[in-house]
Coordinates of C-alpha atoms in Angstrom, one line a residue:
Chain A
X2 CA -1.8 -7.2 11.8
X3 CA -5.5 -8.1 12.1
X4 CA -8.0 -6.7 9.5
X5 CA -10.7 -4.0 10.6
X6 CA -14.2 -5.3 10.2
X7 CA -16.7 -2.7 10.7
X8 CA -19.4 -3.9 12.2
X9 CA -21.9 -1.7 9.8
X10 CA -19.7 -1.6 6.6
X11 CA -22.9 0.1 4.7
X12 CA -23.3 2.7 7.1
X13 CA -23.6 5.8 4.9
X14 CA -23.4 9.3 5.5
X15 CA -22.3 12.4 5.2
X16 CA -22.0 16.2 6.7
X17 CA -26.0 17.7 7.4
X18 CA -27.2 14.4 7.6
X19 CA -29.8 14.5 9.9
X20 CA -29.3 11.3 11.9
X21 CA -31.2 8.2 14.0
X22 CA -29.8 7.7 17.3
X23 CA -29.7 4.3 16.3
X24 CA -27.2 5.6 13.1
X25 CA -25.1 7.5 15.3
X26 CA -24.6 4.1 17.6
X27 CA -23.7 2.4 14.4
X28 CA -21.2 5.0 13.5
X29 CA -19.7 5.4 16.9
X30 CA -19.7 1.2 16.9
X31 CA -17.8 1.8 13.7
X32 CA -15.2 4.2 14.9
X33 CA -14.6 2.1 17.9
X34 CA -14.2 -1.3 15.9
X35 CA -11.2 1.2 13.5
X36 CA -9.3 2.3 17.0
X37 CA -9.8 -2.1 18.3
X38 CA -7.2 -2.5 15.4
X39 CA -3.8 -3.1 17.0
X40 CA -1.1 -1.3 14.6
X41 CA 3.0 -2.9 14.9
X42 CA 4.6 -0.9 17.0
X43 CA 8.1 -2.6 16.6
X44 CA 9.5 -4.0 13.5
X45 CA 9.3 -7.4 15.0
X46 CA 5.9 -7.7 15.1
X47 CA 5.6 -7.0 11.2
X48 CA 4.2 -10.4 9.5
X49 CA 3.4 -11.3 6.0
X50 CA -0.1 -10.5 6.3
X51 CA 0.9 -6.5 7.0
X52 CA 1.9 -5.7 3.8
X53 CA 5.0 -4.8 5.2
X54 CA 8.5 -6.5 4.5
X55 CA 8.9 -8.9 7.6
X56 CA 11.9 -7.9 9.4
X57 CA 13.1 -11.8 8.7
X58 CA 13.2 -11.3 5.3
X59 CA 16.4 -8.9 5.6
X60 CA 18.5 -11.3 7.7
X61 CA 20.8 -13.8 6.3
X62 CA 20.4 -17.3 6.8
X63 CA 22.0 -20.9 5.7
X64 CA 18.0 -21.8 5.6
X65 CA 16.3 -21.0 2.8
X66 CA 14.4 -17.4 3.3
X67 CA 11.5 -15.6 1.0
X68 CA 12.5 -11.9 0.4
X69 CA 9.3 -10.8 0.1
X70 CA 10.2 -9.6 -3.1
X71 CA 9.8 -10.6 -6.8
X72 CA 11.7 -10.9 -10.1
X73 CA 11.1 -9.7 -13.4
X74 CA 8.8 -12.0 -14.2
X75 CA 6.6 -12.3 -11.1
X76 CA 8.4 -15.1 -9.2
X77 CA 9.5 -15.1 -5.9
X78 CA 12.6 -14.5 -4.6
X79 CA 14.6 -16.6 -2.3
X80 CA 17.5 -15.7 -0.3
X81 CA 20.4 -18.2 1.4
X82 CA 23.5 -17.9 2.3
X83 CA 26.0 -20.8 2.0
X84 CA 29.0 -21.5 4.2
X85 CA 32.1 -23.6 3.0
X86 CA 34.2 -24.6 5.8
X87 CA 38.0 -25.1 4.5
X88 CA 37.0 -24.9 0.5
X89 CA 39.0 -26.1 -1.9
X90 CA 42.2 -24.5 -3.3
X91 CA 43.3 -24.0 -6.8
X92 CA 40.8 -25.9 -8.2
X93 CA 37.2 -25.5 -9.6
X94 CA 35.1 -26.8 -7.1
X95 CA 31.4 -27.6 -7.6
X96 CA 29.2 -27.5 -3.9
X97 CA 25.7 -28.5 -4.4
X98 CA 23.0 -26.5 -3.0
X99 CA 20.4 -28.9 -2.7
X100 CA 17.4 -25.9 -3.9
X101 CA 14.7 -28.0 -5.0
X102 CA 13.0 -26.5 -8.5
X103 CA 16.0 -23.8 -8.8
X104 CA 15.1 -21.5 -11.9
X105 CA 17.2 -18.8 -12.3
X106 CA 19.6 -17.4 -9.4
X107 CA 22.6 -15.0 -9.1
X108 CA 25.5 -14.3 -6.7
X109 CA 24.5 -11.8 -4.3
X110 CA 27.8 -11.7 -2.8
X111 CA 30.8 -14.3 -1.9
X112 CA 33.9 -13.6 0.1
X113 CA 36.2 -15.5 2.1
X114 CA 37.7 -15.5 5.4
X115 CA 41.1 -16.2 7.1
X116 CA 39.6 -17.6 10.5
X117 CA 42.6 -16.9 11.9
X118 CA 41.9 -13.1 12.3
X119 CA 39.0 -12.7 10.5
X120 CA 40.4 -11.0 7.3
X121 CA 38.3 -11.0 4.4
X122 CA 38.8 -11.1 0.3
X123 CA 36.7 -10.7 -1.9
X124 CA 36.8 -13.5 -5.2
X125 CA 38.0 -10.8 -8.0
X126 CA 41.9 -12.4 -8.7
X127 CA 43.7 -13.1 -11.4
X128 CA 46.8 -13.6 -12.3
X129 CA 49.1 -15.7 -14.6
X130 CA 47.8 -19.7 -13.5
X131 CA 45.9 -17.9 -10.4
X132 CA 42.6 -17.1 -11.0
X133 CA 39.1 -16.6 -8.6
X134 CA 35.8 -17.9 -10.2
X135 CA 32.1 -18.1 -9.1
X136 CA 29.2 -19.4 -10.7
X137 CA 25.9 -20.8 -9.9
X138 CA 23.0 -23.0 -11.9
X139 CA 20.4 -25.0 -11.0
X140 CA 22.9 -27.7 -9.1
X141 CA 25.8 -26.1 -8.1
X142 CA 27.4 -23.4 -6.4
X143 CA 31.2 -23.5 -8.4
X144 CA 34.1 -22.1 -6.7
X145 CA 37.6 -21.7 -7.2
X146 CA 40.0 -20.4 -4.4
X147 CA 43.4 -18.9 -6.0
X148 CA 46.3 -21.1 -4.2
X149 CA 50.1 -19.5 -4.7
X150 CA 50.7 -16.2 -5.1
X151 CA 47.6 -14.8 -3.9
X152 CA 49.2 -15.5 -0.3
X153 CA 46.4 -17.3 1.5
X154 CA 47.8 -20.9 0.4
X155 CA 48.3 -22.2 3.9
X156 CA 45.7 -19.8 5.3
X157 CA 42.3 -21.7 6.4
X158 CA 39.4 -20.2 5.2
X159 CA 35.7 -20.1 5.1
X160 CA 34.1 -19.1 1.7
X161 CA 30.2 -17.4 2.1
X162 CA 28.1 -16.8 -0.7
X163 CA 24.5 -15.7 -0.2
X164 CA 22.8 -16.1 -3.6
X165 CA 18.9 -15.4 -4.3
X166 CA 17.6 -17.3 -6.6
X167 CA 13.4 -17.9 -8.3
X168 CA 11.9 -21.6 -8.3
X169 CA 10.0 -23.0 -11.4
Chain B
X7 CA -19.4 22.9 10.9
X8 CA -21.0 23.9 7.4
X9 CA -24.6 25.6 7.1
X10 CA -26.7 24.2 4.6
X11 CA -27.1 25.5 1.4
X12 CA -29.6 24.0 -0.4
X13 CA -28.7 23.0 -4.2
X14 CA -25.3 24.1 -3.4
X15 CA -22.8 20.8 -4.5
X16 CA -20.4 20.1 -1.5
X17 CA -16.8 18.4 -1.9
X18 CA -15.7 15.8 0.8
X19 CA -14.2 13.1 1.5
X20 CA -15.6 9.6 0.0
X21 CA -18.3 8.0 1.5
X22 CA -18.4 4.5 2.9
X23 CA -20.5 3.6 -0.3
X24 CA -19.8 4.5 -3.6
X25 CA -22.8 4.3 -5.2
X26 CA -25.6 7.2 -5.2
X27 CA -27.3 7.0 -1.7
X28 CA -30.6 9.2 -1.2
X29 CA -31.7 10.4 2.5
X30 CA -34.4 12.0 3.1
X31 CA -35.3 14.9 5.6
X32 CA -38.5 16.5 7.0
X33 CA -39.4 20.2 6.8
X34 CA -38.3 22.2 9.6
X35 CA -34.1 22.3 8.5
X36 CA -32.6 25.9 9.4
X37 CA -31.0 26.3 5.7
X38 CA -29.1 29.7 4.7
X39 CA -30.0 31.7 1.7
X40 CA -28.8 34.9 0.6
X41 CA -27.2 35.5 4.1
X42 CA -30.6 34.9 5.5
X43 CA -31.3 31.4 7.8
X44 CA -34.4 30.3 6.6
X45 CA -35.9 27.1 7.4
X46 CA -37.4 24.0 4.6
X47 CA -41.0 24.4 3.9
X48 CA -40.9 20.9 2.8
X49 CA -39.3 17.6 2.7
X50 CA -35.8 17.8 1.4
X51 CA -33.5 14.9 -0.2
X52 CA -29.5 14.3 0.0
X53 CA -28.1 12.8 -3.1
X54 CA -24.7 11.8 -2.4
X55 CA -21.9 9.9 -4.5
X56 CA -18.5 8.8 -4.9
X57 CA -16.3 9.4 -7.7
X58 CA -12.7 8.9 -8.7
X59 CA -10.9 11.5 -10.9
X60 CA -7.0 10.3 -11.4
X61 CA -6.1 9.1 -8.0
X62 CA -8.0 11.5 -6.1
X63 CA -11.4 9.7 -5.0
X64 CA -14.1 12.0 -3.6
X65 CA -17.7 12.2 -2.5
X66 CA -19.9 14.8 -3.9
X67 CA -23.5 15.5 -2.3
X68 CA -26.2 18.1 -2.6
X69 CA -29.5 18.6 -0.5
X70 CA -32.4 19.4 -2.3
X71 CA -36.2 19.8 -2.6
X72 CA -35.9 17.8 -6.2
X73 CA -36.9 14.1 -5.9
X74 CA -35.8 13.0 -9.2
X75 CA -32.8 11.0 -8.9
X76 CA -31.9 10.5 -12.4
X77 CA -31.8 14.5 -12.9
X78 CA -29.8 15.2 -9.9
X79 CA -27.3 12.3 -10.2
X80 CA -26.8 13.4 -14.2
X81 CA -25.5 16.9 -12.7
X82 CA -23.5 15.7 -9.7
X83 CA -21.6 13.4 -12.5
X84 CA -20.9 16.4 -14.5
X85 CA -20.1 18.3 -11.7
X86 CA -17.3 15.9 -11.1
X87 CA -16.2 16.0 -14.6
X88 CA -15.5 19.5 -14.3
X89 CA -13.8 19.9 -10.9
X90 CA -9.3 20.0 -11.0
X91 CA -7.9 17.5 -9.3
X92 CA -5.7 20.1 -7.2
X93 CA -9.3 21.4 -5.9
X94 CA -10.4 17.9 -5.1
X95 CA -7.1 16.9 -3.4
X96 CA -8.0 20.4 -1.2
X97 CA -11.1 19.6 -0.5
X98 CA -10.6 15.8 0.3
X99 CA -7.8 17.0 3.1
X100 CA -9.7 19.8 4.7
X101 CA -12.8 17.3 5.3
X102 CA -13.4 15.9 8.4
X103 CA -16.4 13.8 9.7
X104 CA -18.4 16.9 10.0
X105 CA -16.7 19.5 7.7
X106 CA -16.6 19.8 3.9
X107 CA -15.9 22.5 1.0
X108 CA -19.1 24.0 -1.3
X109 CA -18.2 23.9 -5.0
X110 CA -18.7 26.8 -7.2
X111 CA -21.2 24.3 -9.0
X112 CA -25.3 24.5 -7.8
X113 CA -28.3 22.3 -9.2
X114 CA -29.8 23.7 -12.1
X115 CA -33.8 23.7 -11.8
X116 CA -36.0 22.3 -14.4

């Protein structure tokens, strides 16, 4: 959105002023330079410089994306969503990111899904040697995919996890 | 639009500047007094100046035949002191390019 620059910022009045015609050019001059600003009329045209959360910011992406938002401690957060075609089963599993600079980060959400028709589980199982397990640091993205009795053994899958994360 | 009353401290919107701006006027201004239109036997000042009270900023102003800045822009401050915020968020809605709200509050003579 482009910034308004009046073209007689110091132009000063107010009610019962008694008025130049030259002062009431610079005021209408002022007014017209205020209505010359074109306002977003579409969420797409929304960029960083607005103020305004770009409408890219809430899409997901394998790339890496800036949320427009910040942590706790003033640093920016990122946003990427990773796809695992045929992960591992029944084992702990480490996929590296590849984030350059990778401070601190957290699971945003991770599923999985049986390509087949789509169905989708969430990582939350555990039972007797069965278990689901997540966890991210500054390498890695670890994983592990329950095998037997969770029923998706000979199932092929596609595990998503979009994580944000800050950068030192 | 408002008649001028001179003395009488006016509420508005804030100016462009915040800083204490003086304008001056010749004699001749139709003024009302008392219910009466009168008009300015001499030359006659506007002080005006921005202020900020909580998150409500504001511009107060007053026209007058005093030329002493200092005086005047010591009783528009405590003018502003003493105005509620709910008054000045009234005031600063109603306003428009040409319209603003007189205060209860006048400039005392010396």
């Amino acid at each position: 959105m482009a910034l308004c620059v009046l073209p007689y910022p110091n132009m000063d009045f107010v009610p019962l002023d008694v008025l130049t015609a030259d002062e009431l050019d610079q005021i209408v001059a002022n007014i017209n330079a205020i209505n010359a600003v074109s306002l977003p009329t579409k969420v797409s045209d929304l960029t960083n410089d607005s103020g305004f959360l770009p409408a890219s910011n809430l899409n997901y992406s394998t790339s890496e994306i800036d949320t427009g938002t910040t942590w706790i401690d003033g640093k920016k957060i990122y946003s990427k969503t990773i796809k695992i075609t045929s992960p591992t089963k029944d084992a702990t599993t480490d996929y590296a990111h590849g984030i350059a600079g990778f401070s601190l980060g957290w699971i945003e959400n991770m599923f999985v899904v049986k390509t087949s028709d789509n169905s989708v589980r969430s990582l939350n199982y555990a039972f007797s040697t069965q278990y689901a397990m997540a966890q991210l640091n500054a390498t890695n993205l670890s994983y592990r995919i329950p095998a037997t009795d969770w029923g998706w053994d000979s199932a092929t899958l596609n595990l998503y996890a979009t994580i944000k994360y800050t950068k030192s | 639009m408002n008649t001028l009353a001179l003395n009488q401290i006016a509420l508005w919107k804030p100016k462009l500047c915040d800083q204490l701006t003086i304008r001056e006027a010749g004699a001749g201004r139709p003024y009302i007094e008392n219910q009466i239109i009168k008009k300015t036997t001499d030359k006659t000042y506007r002080y005006a100046k921005n202020y900020e009270k909580g998150k409500h900023k504001f511009c107060l102003f007053v026209i007058t035949y005093a030329n002493n800045a200092d005086v005047v822009e010591r009783q528009l401050d405590a003018v502003a002191k003493k105005l509620k915020a709910s008054e000045i968020a009234k005031a600063v809605e109603d306003s428009t390019d040409a319209t603003f709200t007189y205060t209860k509050y006048s400039l005392e003579e010396k």
